[in-house]
Each structure stands twice: as C-alpha cells, then as structure tokens.
mmCIF file with all atom_site columns, C-alpha atoms in Angstrom:
data_model
loop_
_atom_site.group_PDB
_atom_site.id
_atom_site.type_symbol
_atom_site.label_atom_id
_atom_site.label_alt_id
_atom_site.label_comp_id
_atom_site.label_asym_id
_atom_site.label_entity_id
_atom_site.label_seq_id
_atom_site.pdbx_PDB_ins_code
_atom_site.Cartn_x
_atom_site.Cartn_y
_atom_site.Cartn_z
_atom_site.occupancy
_atom_site.B_iso_or_equiv
_atom_site.pdbx_formal_charge
_atom_site.auth_seq_id
_atom_site.auth_comp_id
_atom_site.auth_asym_id
_atom_site.auth_atom_id
_atom_site.pdbx_PDB_model_num
ATOM 1   C CA . MET A 1 1   ? -10.331 75.603 -18.992 1.00 59.00 ? 1   MET A CA 1
ATOM 2   C CA . MET A 1 2   ? -13.905 74.842 -18.011 1.00 57.00 ? 2   MET A CA 1
ATOM 3   C CA . LYS A 1 3   ? -14.868 74.463 -14.352 1.00 59.00 ? 3   LYS A CA 1
ATOM 4   C CA . LEU A 1 4   ? -16.560 71.487 -12.779 1.00 60.00 ? 4   LEU A CA 1
ATOM 5   C CA . VAL A 1 5   ? -19.807 72.466 -11.122 1.00 51.00 ? 5   VAL A CA 1
ATOM 6   C CA . PRO A 1 6   ? -20.972 69.670 -8.837  1.00 51.00 ? 6   PRO A CA 1
ATOM 7   C CA . PHE A 1 7   ? -24.493 69.279 -7.625  1.00 44.00 ? 7   PHE A CA 1
ATOM 8   C CA . TYR A 1 8   ? -25.605 67.610 -4.434  1.00 43.00 ? 8   TYR A CA 1
ATOM 9   C CA . LYS A 1 9   ? -28.225 64.949 -3.900  1.00 46.00 ? 9   LYS A CA 1
ATOM 10  C CA . LYS A 1 10  ? -29.603 64.681 -0.411  1.00 47.00 ? 10  LYS A CA 1
ATOM 11  C CA . SER A 1 11  ? -29.931 61.114 0.856   1.00 48.00 ? 11  SER A CA 1
ATOM 12  C CA . ASN A 1 12  ? -31.234 60.023 4.256   1.00 50.00 ? 12  ASN A CA 1
ATOM 13  C CA . THR A 1 13  ? -27.765 60.107 5.783   1.00 52.00 ? 13  THR A CA 1
ATOM 14  C CA . LYS A 1 14  ? -25.698 62.663 3.898   1.00 51.00 ? 14  LYS A CA 1
ATOM 15  C CA . LYS A 1 15  ? -25.360 64.959 0.933   1.00 49.00 ? 15  LYS A CA 1
ATOM 16  C CA . GLU A 1 16  ? -23.769 63.178 -1.991  1.00 49.00 ? 16  GLU A CA 1
ATOM 17  C CA . TYR A 1 17  ? -21.384 64.930 -4.349  1.00 50.00 ? 17  TYR A CA 1
ATOM 18  C CA . LEU A 1 18  ? -22.504 64.127 -7.880  1.00 56.00 ? 18  LEU A CA 1
ATOM 19  C CA . LEU A 1 19  ? -21.049 64.915 -11.247 1.00 69.00 ? 19  LEU A CA 1
ATOM 20  C CA . ASN A 1 20  ? -22.482 64.142 -14.619 1.00 85.00 ? 20  ASN A CA 1
ATOM 21  C CA . LYS A 1 21  ? -20.321 61.835 -16.792 1.00 90.00 ? 21  LYS A CA 1
ATOM 22  C CA . ASN A 1 22  ? -20.640 64.128 -19.794 1.00 90.00 ? 22  ASN A CA 1
ATOM 23  C CA . GLN A 1 23  ? -19.552 67.125 -17.714 1.00 91.00 ? 23  GLN A CA 1
ATOM 24  C CA . LEU A 1 24  ? -16.533 65.134 -16.501 1.00 94.00 ? 24  LEU A CA 1
ATOM 25  C CA . ARG A 1 25  ? -15.693 64.126 -20.071 1.00 95.00 ? 25  ARG A CA 1
ATOM 26  C CA . GLN A 1 26  ? -15.702 67.760 -21.188 1.00 94.00 ? 26  GLN A CA 1
ATOM 27  C CA . TYR A 1 27  ? -13.649 68.804 -18.184 1.00 95.00 ? 27  TYR A CA 1
ATOM 28  C CA . PHE A 1 28  ? -10.931 66.181 -18.573 1.00 97.00 ? 28  PHE A CA 1
ATOM 29  C CA . ARG A 1 29  ? -10.828 66.562 -22.334 1.00 96.00 ? 29  ARG A CA 1
ATOM 30  C CA . SER A 1 30  ? -10.157 70.291 -21.818 1.00 96.00 ? 30  SER A CA 1
ATOM 31  C CA . ILE A 1 31  ? -7.447  69.516 -19.223 1.00 97.00 ? 31  ILE A CA 1
ATOM 32  C CA . ARG A 1 32  ? -5.740  67.129 -21.629 1.00 97.00 ? 32  ARG A CA 1
ATOM 33  C CA . ASN A 1 33  ? -6.064  69.529 -24.568 1.00 97.00 ? 33  ASN A CA 1
ATOM 34  C CA . ASP A 1 34  ? -4.530  72.341 -22.501 1.00 97.00 ? 34  ASP A CA 1
ATOM 35  C CA . LEU A 1 35  ? -1.340  70.424 -21.677 1.00 98.00 ? 35  LEU A CA 1
ATOM 36  C CA . SER A 1 36  ? 1.720   71.995 -23.268 1.00 98.00 ? 36  SER A CA 1
ATOM 37  C CA . LEU A 1 37  ? 3.628   70.169 -26.009 1.00 97.00 ? 37  LEU A CA 1
ATOM 38  C CA . LYS A 1 38  ? 6.625   70.039 -23.647 1.00 98.00 ? 38  LYS A CA 1
ATOM 39  C CA . ARG A 1 39  ? 4.558   68.396 -20.905 1.00 98.00 ? 39  ARG A CA 1
ATOM 40  C CA . LYS A 1 40  ? 3.101   65.859 -23.360 1.00 98.00 ? 40  LYS A CA 1
ATOM 41  C CA . LYS A 1 41  ? 6.541   65.025 -24.749 1.00 97.00 ? 41  LYS A CA 1
ATOM 42  C CA . GLU A 1 42  ? 7.980   64.467 -21.255 1.00 98.00 ? 42  GLU A CA 1
ATOM 43  C CA . ALA A 1 43  ? 5.086   62.139 -20.396 1.00 98.00 ? 43  ALA A CA 1
ATOM 44  C CA . GLN A 1 44  ? 5.453   60.308 -23.719 1.00 98.00 ? 44  GLN A CA 1
ATOM 45  C CA . ILE A 1 45  ? 9.180   59.659 -23.165 1.00 98.00 ? 45  ILE A CA 1
ATOM 46  C CA . GLU A 1 46  ? 8.624   58.463 -19.576 1.00 98.00 ? 46  GLU A CA 1
ATOM 47  C CA . ALA A 1 47  ? 5.660   56.266 -20.543 1.00 98.00 ? 47  ALA A CA 1
ATOM 48  C CA . ASN A 1 48  ? 7.408   54.574 -23.449 1.00 97.00 ? 48  ASN A CA 1
ATOM 49  C CA . HIS A 1 49  ? 10.523  53.981 -21.305 1.00 97.00 ? 49  HIS A CA 1
ATOM 50  C CA . ILE A 1 50  ? 8.521   52.363 -18.477 1.00 98.00 ? 50  ILE A CA 1
ATOM 51  C CA . LEU A 1 51  ? 6.218   50.434 -20.820 1.00 98.00 ? 51  LEU A CA 1
ATOM 52  C CA . GLU A 1 52  ? 9.209   48.923 -22.612 1.00 98.00 ? 52  GLU A CA 1
ATOM 53  C CA . LYS A 1 53  ? 10.060  47.086 -19.373 1.00 97.00 ? 53  LYS A CA 1
ATOM 54  C CA . ILE A 1 54  ? 6.446   46.167 -18.616 1.00 98.00 ? 54  ILE A CA 1
ATOM 55  C CA . ILE A 1 55  ? 5.594   44.697 -22.036 1.00 98.00 ? 55  ILE A CA 1
ATOM 56  C CA . THR A 1 56  ? 8.765   42.580 -22.392 1.00 97.00 ? 56  THR A CA 1
ATOM 57  C CA . PRO A 1 57  ? 7.475   39.399 -20.662 1.00 97.00 ? 57  PRO A CA 1
ATOM 58  C CA . PHE A 1 58  ? 4.130   39.377 -22.513 1.00 98.00 ? 58  PHE A CA 1
ATOM 59  C CA . SER A 1 59  ? 3.741   37.397 -25.734 1.00 98.00 ? 59  SER A CA 1
ATOM 60  C CA . SER A 1 60  ? 1.023   39.765 -26.980 1.00 98.00 ? 60  SER A CA 1
ATOM 61  C CA . VAL A 1 61  ? -0.348  43.171 -26.017 1.00 98.00 ? 61  VAL A CA 1
ATOM 62  C CA . LEU A 1 62  ? -3.601  44.846 -27.008 1.00 98.00 ? 62  LEU A CA 1
ATOM 63  C CA . SER A 1 63  ? -2.591  48.495 -27.236 1.00 98.00 ? 63  SER A CA 1
ATOM 64  C CA . PHE A 1 64  ? -4.297  51.539 -28.732 1.00 97.00 ? 64  PHE A CA 1
ATOM 65  C CA . ALA A 1 65  ? -3.412  53.953 -31.501 1.00 96.00 ? 65  ALA A CA 1
ATOM 66  C CA . SER A 1 66  ? -3.252  57.271 -29.663 1.00 94.00 ? 66  SER A CA 1
ATOM 67  C CA . TYR A 1 67  ? -5.233  60.117 -31.159 1.00 88.00 ? 67  TYR A CA 1
ATOM 68  C CA . GLY A 1 68  ? -5.797  63.776 -30.427 1.00 89.00 ? 68  GLY A CA 1
ATOM 69  C CA . SER A 1 69  ? -4.325  64.713 -27.068 1.00 95.00 ? 69  SER A CA 1
ATOM 70  C CA . GLU A 1 70  ? -4.051  61.131 -25.752 1.00 96.00 ? 70  GLU A CA 1
ATOM 71  C CA . LEU A 1 71  ? -0.755  59.892 -24.333 1.00 98.00 ? 71  LEU A CA 1
ATOM 72  C CA . ASP A 1 72  ? 1.346   58.999 -27.387 1.00 97.00 ? 72  ASP A CA 1
ATOM 73  C CA . LEU A 1 73  ? 2.214   55.272 -27.492 1.00 97.00 ? 73  LEU A CA 1
ATOM 74  C CA . TRP A 1 74  ? 3.716   55.248 -30.999 1.00 96.00 ? 74  TRP A CA 1
ATOM 75  C CA . GLU A 1 75  ? 7.175   54.101 -29.812 1.00 97.00 ? 75  GLU A CA 1
ATOM 76  C CA . THR A 1 76  ? 5.711   51.350 -27.628 1.00 98.00 ? 76  THR A CA 1
ATOM 77  C CA . ASN A 1 77  ? 3.494   50.170 -30.479 1.00 98.00 ? 77  ASN A CA 1
ATOM 78  C CA . LYS A 1 78  ? 6.460   50.225 -32.870 1.00 98.00 ? 78  LYS A CA 1
ATOM 79  C CA . LEU A 1 79  ? 8.447   48.012 -30.491 1.00 98.00 ? 79  LEU A CA 1
ATOM 80  C CA . LEU A 1 80  ? 5.501   45.626 -30.071 1.00 98.00 ? 80  LEU A CA 1
ATOM 81  C CA . ALA A 1 81  ? 4.985   45.411 -33.850 1.00 98.00 ? 81  ALA A CA 1
ATOM 82  C CA . LYS A 1 82  ? 8.683   44.749 -34.438 1.00 97.00 ? 82  LYS A CA 1
ATOM 83  C CA . ASN A 1 83  ? 8.480   41.792 -32.022 1.00 98.00 ? 83  ASN A CA 1
ATOM 84  C CA . ASN A 1 84  ? 5.166   40.486 -33.484 1.00 98.00 ? 84  ASN A CA 1
ATOM 85  C CA . LYS A 1 85  ? 3.329   41.221 -30.223 1.00 98.00 ? 85  LYS A CA 1
ATOM 86  C CA . LEU A 1 86  ? 1.024   44.099 -31.240 1.00 98.00 ? 86  LEU A CA 1
ATOM 87  C CA . ILE A 1 87  ? -2.757  43.805 -31.349 1.00 98.00 ? 87  ILE A CA 1
ATOM 88  C CA . LEU A 1 88  ? -4.847  46.907 -32.101 1.00 98.00 ? 88  LEU A CA 1
ATOM 89  C CA . PRO A 1 89  ? -8.613  47.418 -32.073 1.00 96.00 ? 89  PRO A CA 1
ATOM 90  C CA . LYS A 1 90  ? -10.840 48.436 -34.984 1.00 95.00 ? 90  LYS A CA 1
ATOM 91  C CA . THR A 1 91  ? -14.395 49.684 -34.542 1.00 90.00 ? 91  THR A CA 1
ATOM 92  C CA . GLU A 1 92  ? -16.816 47.442 -36.421 1.00 89.00 ? 92  GLU A CA 1
ATOM 93  C CA . ASN A 1 93  ? -20.591 47.351 -35.852 1.00 86.00 ? 93  ASN A CA 1
ATOM 94  C CA . ASN A 1 94  ? -20.300 49.240 -32.534 1.00 82.00 ? 94  ASN A CA 1
ATOM 95  C CA . PHE A 1 95  ? -17.798 46.738 -31.156 1.00 88.00 ? 95  PHE A CA 1
ATOM 96  C CA . LEU A 1 96  ? -14.004 46.503 -31.023 1.00 92.00 ? 96  LEU A CA 1
ATOM 97  C CA . GLU A 1 97  ? -12.622 43.875 -33.370 1.00 96.00 ? 97  GLU A CA 1
ATOM 98  C CA . LEU A 1 98  ? -8.988  42.949 -32.784 1.00 97.00 ? 98  LEU A CA 1
ATOM 99  C CA . TYR A 1 99  ? -6.160  42.568 -35.311 1.00 98.00 ? 99  TYR A CA 1
ATOM 100 C CA . TRP A 1 100 ? -2.475  41.670 -35.243 1.00 98.00 ? 100 TRP A CA 1
ATOM 101 C CA . VAL A 1 101 ? -0.463  44.584 -36.636 1.00 98.00 ? 101 VAL A CA 1
ATOM 102 C CA . ASN A 1 102 ? 3.082   44.036 -37.927 1.00 97.00 ? 102 ASN A CA 1
ATOM 103 C CA . ASN A 1 103 ? 3.826   47.359 -39.597 1.00 97.00 ? 103 ASN A CA 1
ATOM 104 C CA . LEU A 1 104 ? 2.517   50.682 -38.288 1.00 96.00 ? 104 LEU A CA 1
ATOM 105 C CA . ASP A 1 105 ? 3.383   52.460 -41.543 1.00 95.00 ? 105 ASP A CA 1
ATOM 106 C CA . THR A 1 106 ? 1.461   50.153 -43.896 1.00 97.00 ? 106 THR A CA 1
ATOM 107 C CA . ASP A 1 107 ? -1.153  48.307 -41.807 1.00 97.00 ? 107 ASP A CA 1
ATOM 108 C CA . LEU A 1 108 ? -3.162  51.252 -40.440 1.00 97.00 ? 108 LEU A CA 1
ATOM 109 C CA . LYS A 1 109 ? -5.801  53.496 -41.981 1.00 95.00 ? 109 LYS A CA 1
ATOM 110 C CA . PHE A 1 110 ? -7.400  56.695 -40.687 1.00 91.00 ? 110 PHE A CA 1
ATOM 111 C CA . HIS A 1 111 ? -11.006 56.242 -39.504 1.00 84.00 ? 111 HIS A CA 1
ATOM 112 C CA . PRO A 1 112 ? -12.778 59.526 -40.350 1.00 83.00 ? 112 PRO A CA 1
ATOM 113 C CA . GLN A 1 113 ? -15.651 59.156 -37.844 1.00 79.00 ? 113 GLN A CA 1
ATOM 114 C CA . TYR A 1 114 ? -13.426 58.545 -34.816 1.00 74.00 ? 114 TYR A CA 1
ATOM 115 C CA . SER A 1 115 ? -10.303 60.389 -36.070 1.00 83.00 ? 115 SER A CA 1
ATOM 116 C CA . ILE A 1 116 ? -8.118  57.424 -35.211 1.00 90.00 ? 116 ILE A CA 1
ATOM 117 C CA . LEU A 1 117 ? -5.734  55.068 -36.973 1.00 95.00 ? 117 LEU A CA 1
ATOM 118 C CA . GLU A 1 118 ? -7.127  51.536 -37.193 1.00 96.00 ? 118 GLU A CA 1
ATOM 119 C CA . PRO A 1 119 ? -5.906  48.216 -38.615 1.00 98.00 ? 119 PRO A CA 1
ATOM 120 C CA . ILE A 1 120 ? -6.671  47.487 -42.282 1.00 97.00 ? 120 ILE A CA 1
ATOM 121 C CA . PRO A 1 121 ? -8.455  44.090 -42.171 1.00 96.00 ? 121 PRO A CA 1
ATOM 122 C CA . ASN A 1 122 ? -7.039  42.747 -45.457 1.00 96.00 ? 122 ASN A CA 1
ATOM 123 C CA . LYS A 1 123 ? -3.476  43.525 -44.285 1.00 97.00 ? 123 LYS A CA 1
ATOM 124 C CA . CYS A 1 124 ? -3.834  42.274 -40.711 1.00 98.00 ? 124 CYS A CA 1
ATOM 125 C CA . ARG A 1 125 ? -4.646  38.886 -39.247 1.00 97.00 ? 125 ARG A CA 1
ATOM 126 C CA . LYS A 1 126 ? -7.724  38.733 -36.993 1.00 98.00 ? 126 LYS A CA 1
ATOM 127 C CA . ALA A 1 127 ? -7.028  38.324 -33.262 1.00 98.00 ? 127 ALA A CA 1
ATOM 128 C CA . SER A 1 128 ? -9.282  37.358 -30.383 1.00 95.00 ? 128 SER A CA 1
ATOM 129 C CA . LEU A 1 129 ? -9.408  38.421 -26.760 1.00 93.00 ? 129 LEU A CA 1
ATOM 130 C CA . ILE A 1 130 ? -7.817  35.088 -25.812 1.00 94.00 ? 130 ILE A CA 1
ATOM 131 C CA . ASP A 1 131 ? -4.708  36.208 -27.725 1.00 96.00 ? 131 ASP A CA 1
ATOM 132 C CA . CYS A 1 132 ? -4.335  39.286 -25.481 1.00 96.00 ? 132 CYS A CA 1
ATOM 133 C CA . LYS A 1 133 ? -2.062  38.742 -22.494 1.00 97.00 ? 133 LYS A CA 1
ATOM 134 C CA . LEU A 1 134 ? -2.006  42.436 -21.505 1.00 97.00 ? 134 LEU A CA 1
ATOM 135 C CA . ILE A 1 135 ? -4.364  45.268 -22.422 1.00 97.00 ? 135 ILE A CA 1
ATOM 136 C CA . LEU A 1 136 ? -3.321  48.934 -22.435 1.00 98.00 ? 136 LEU A CA 1
ATOM 137 C CA . VAL A 1 137 ? -6.459  51.028 -21.996 1.00 96.00 ? 137 VAL A CA 1
ATOM 138 C CA . PRO A 1 138 ? -6.958  54.727 -22.822 1.00 96.00 ? 138 PRO A CA 1
ATOM 139 C CA . GLY A 1 139 ? -9.345  57.006 -20.955 1.00 95.00 ? 139 GLY A CA 1
ATOM 140 C CA . LEU A 1 140 ? -10.311 60.581 -20.231 1.00 96.00 ? 140 LEU A CA 1
ATOM 141 C CA . ALA A 1 141 ? -10.035 60.238 -16.438 1.00 97.00 ? 141 ALA A CA 1
ATOM 142 C CA . PHE A 1 142 ? -9.083  57.651 -13.834 1.00 97.00 ? 142 PHE A CA 1
ATOM 143 C CA . ASP A 1 143 ? -9.744  57.410 -10.096 1.00 97.00 ? 143 ASP A CA 1
ATOM 144 C CA . GLU A 1 144 ? -7.863  55.795 -7.216  1.00 96.00 ? 144 GLU A CA 1
ATOM 145 C CA . LYS A 1 145 ? -10.196 52.769 -7.256  1.00 95.00 ? 145 LYS A CA 1
ATOM 146 C CA . LYS A 1 146 ? -8.939  51.995 -10.789 1.00 96.00 ? 146 LYS A CA 1
ATOM 147 C CA . HIS A 1 147 ? -12.106 53.047 -12.551 1.00 95.00 ? 147 HIS A CA 1
ATOM 148 C CA . ARG A 1 148 ? -11.831 54.912 -15.841 1.00 95.00 ? 148 ARG A CA 1
ATOM 149 C CA . LEU A 1 149 ? -13.990 57.383 -17.632 1.00 95.00 ? 149 LEU A CA 1
ATOM 150 C CA . GLY A 1 150 ? -14.080 56.527 -21.321 1.00 91.00 ? 150 GLY A CA 1
ATOM 151 C CA . TYR A 1 151 ? -15.516 58.345 -24.279 1.00 89.00 ? 151 TYR A CA 1
ATOM 152 C CA . GLY A 1 152 ? -19.083 57.153 -23.690 1.00 84.00 ? 152 GLY A CA 1
ATOM 153 C CA . LYS A 1 153 ? -19.385 54.379 -26.268 1.00 80.00 ? 153 LYS A CA 1
ATOM 154 C CA . GLY A 1 154 ? -18.643 51.538 -23.822 1.00 80.00 ? 154 GLY A CA 1
ATOM 155 C CA . PHE A 1 155 ? -16.305 49.772 -26.275 1.00 85.00 ? 155 PHE A CA 1
ATOM 156 C CA . TYR A 1 156 ? -13.732 48.759 -23.670 1.00 87.00 ? 156 TYR A CA 1
ATOM 157 C CA . ASP A 1 157 ? -16.339 47.805 -21.065 1.00 81.00 ? 157 ASP A CA 1
ATOM 158 C CA . MET A 1 158 ? -17.958 45.420 -23.570 1.00 82.00 ? 158 MET A CA 1
ATOM 159 C CA . LEU A 1 159 ? -14.552 44.018 -24.446 1.00 81.00 ? 159 LEU A CA 1
ATOM 160 C CA . LEU A 1 160 ? -13.454 43.502 -20.841 1.00 80.00 ? 160 LEU A CA 1
ATOM 161 C CA . GLU A 1 161 ? -16.701 42.086 -19.428 1.00 77.00 ? 161 GLU A CA 1
ATOM 162 C CA . LYS A 1 162 ? -16.140 38.771 -17.652 1.00 62.00 ? 162 LYS A CA 1
ATOM 163 C CA . GLN A 1 163 ? -12.478 38.619 -18.665 1.00 72.00 ? 163 GLN A CA 1
ATOM 164 C CA . ASN A 1 164 ? -9.584  38.166 -16.299 1.00 82.00 ? 164 ASN A CA 1
ATOM 165 C CA . ILE A 1 165 ? -6.808  39.752 -18.354 1.00 91.00 ? 165 ILE A CA 1
ATOM 166 C CA . LYS A 1 166 ? -4.202  42.122 -16.918 1.00 95.00 ? 166 LYS A CA 1
ATOM 167 C CA . THR A 1 167 ? -5.262  45.675 -17.793 1.00 96.00 ? 167 THR A CA 1
ATOM 168 C CA . ILE A 1 168 ? -3.365  48.941 -17.390 1.00 97.00 ? 168 ILE A CA 1
ATOM 169 C CA . GLY A 1 169 ? -5.060  52.323 -17.777 1.00 97.00 ? 169 GLY A CA 1
ATOM 170 C CA . LEU A 1 170 ? -2.714  54.905 -19.287 1.00 98.00 ? 170 LEU A CA 1
ATOM 171 C CA . GLY A 1 171 ? -2.785  58.680 -19.299 1.00 98.00 ? 171 GLY A CA 1
ATOM 172 C CA . TYR A 1 172 ? -1.324  61.859 -17.858 1.00 98.00 ? 172 TYR A CA 1
ATOM 173 C CA . LYS A 1 173 ? -1.064  62.639 -14.130 1.00 98.00 ? 173 LYS A CA 1
ATOM 174 C CA . GLU A 1 174 ? -3.523  65.464 -14.742 1.00 98.00 ? 174 GLU A CA 1
ATOM 175 C CA . GLN A 1 175 ? -6.181  62.860 -15.603 1.00 98.00 ? 175 GLN A CA 1
ATOM 176 C CA . LEU A 1 176 ? -6.436  61.560 -12.038 1.00 98.00 ? 176 LEU A CA 1
ATOM 177 C CA . PHE A 1 177 ? -9.810  62.363 -10.467 1.00 96.00 ? 177 PHE A CA 1
ATOM 178 C CA . HIS A 1 178 ? -9.473  62.616 -6.676  1.00 92.00 ? 178 HIS A CA 1
ATOM 179 C CA . LYS A 1 179 ? -13.053 61.530 -6.003  1.00 91.00 ? 179 LYS A CA 1
ATOM 180 C CA . ASN A 1 180 ? -14.843 58.394 -7.168  1.00 92.00 ? 180 ASN A CA 1
ATOM 181 C CA . LEU A 1 181 ? -15.815 58.520 -10.816 1.00 93.00 ? 181 LEU A CA 1
ATOM 182 C CA . PRO A 1 182 ? -19.505 57.863 -11.454 1.00 90.00 ? 182 PRO A CA 1
ATOM 183 C CA . LYS A 1 183 ? -19.946 54.259 -12.538 1.00 82.00 ? 183 LYS A CA 1
ATOM 184 C CA . GLU A 1 184 ? -22.625 51.963 -13.874 1.00 80.00 ? 184 GLU A CA 1
ATOM 185 C CA . THR A 1 185 ? -23.099 48.218 -13.478 1.00 76.00 ? 185 THR A CA 1
ATOM 186 C CA . HIS A 1 186 ? -21.341 47.457 -16.790 1.00 72.00 ? 186 HIS A CA 1
ATOM 187 C CA . ASP A 1 187 ? -18.243 49.539 -15.925 1.00 76.00 ? 187 ASP A CA 1
ATOM 188 C CA . VAL A 1 188 ? -15.187 47.322 -15.407 1.00 81.00 ? 188 VAL A CA 1
ATOM 189 C CA . PRO A 1 189 ? -12.360 48.477 -13.079 1.00 90.00 ? 189 PRO A CA 1
ATOM 190 C CA . LEU A 1 190 ? -8.801  48.138 -14.350 1.00 94.00 ? 190 LEU A CA 1
ATOM 191 C CA . LYS A 1 191 ? -6.115  46.043 -12.681 1.00 95.00 ? 191 LYS A CA 1
ATOM 192 C CA . LYS A 1 192 ? -3.619  48.927 -12.663 1.00 97.00 ? 192 LYS A CA 1
ATOM 193 C CA . ILE A 1 193 ? -3.328  52.577 -13.632 1.00 98.00 ? 193 ILE A CA 1
ATOM 194 C CA . LEU A 1 194 ? -0.150  54.323 -14.766 1.00 98.00 ? 194 LEU A CA 1
ATOM 195 C CA . LEU A 1 195 ? -0.256  58.100 -15.169 1.00 98.00 ? 195 LEU A CA 1
ATOM 196 C CA . PHE A 1 196 ? 2.780   60.017 -16.421 1.00 98.00 ? 196 PHE A CA 1
#
C-alpha cells in the first residue's frame, strides 16, 4: 500500500497539514483495493441488511451501480428495483442523467470508459432529481464533517448543488479519513455517512 506524504504550509499562525486530492485518491483507492474478499463480503452483507431498513420508507432512491472495489450494493438495488423505487445515474455529456431501473439483469449496460453498469435509455424511463427522495453516494474517502472525496469529475457535486435531499455516503470503515478532507467551494457535504 502506498504511503501518504503530507506537506506543510506555513501560515501566520500555524503550520497547516496539507494533502493533495490526487494523492488522497490514490491512497484510498489502494486501501480499498487491498481489502480482502472476506472483509468486503462482510461489509456487503452488513450494508445491505442495514440499508434494507433505511430505504423502506422512501418512495424512490437514487443509488449507484457499484464497480471495482466499491461497496457492493447489488442486493439493495435488486430490492429497490423489485419495489419500483430504483433510480440509477448514467453519464451523459459530463453530467449524471437519471433513470428509473426496473430490472438489473436487462436494463443495464457496461460503460467501457468508466467500467460501470449504467441504465440503457431506451429500456428505462427518465427520472429527475425531484423524483429522488434519498441519494446513496459512493466515494473514495469520507471525513467526520461528512465531506467526501470523489473520483475527481465532480458529477455528484453538480447533481447535489442547491438541493436539500437526504444523502448518505457509503463505503468501508477503512475509507474514513481522520483529518479534514481538502474541499473546494463547489464541494457539497453529505447529510450522513455510513461505513461498514
């Protein structure tokens, strides 16, 4: 696993601990990639069990199709789809477009650039942000102030700007950063974070 090498910026009052966002992305990606299959499976079972209770009262949920070493939400998404509550994002023109998904086996297609399953527009009905009563948000790292470190494209920040929708950041316990993540003016804090 790579090591984080901080640098310090001297201000008038103190030395500030600074880390580059790209360095943090590499670091937390390597942490997530290094988790054992057993550890990931335990987290997946716990997450899907807890999320089943959380999602029940909501009429619709914007979730995400897990990819790579992300926390696997397949069972949660299956349950949402079965109850006609699942909305998933698709990357279009550098923005997230939203679609209702009813069948995970037939309504999704692999996106080669992002290595992720996305809704097939001619099989899924278009959704809007107003339709989303709860948003489950992926990330590479999270801090105690409910900020997240994404993949650097800003898709979720653009989506969540000026919206007052309940958001939950999801990941593994190992993705908690015990300092403040670097943030920019467009970064939007989450309402809640659940790490398993």
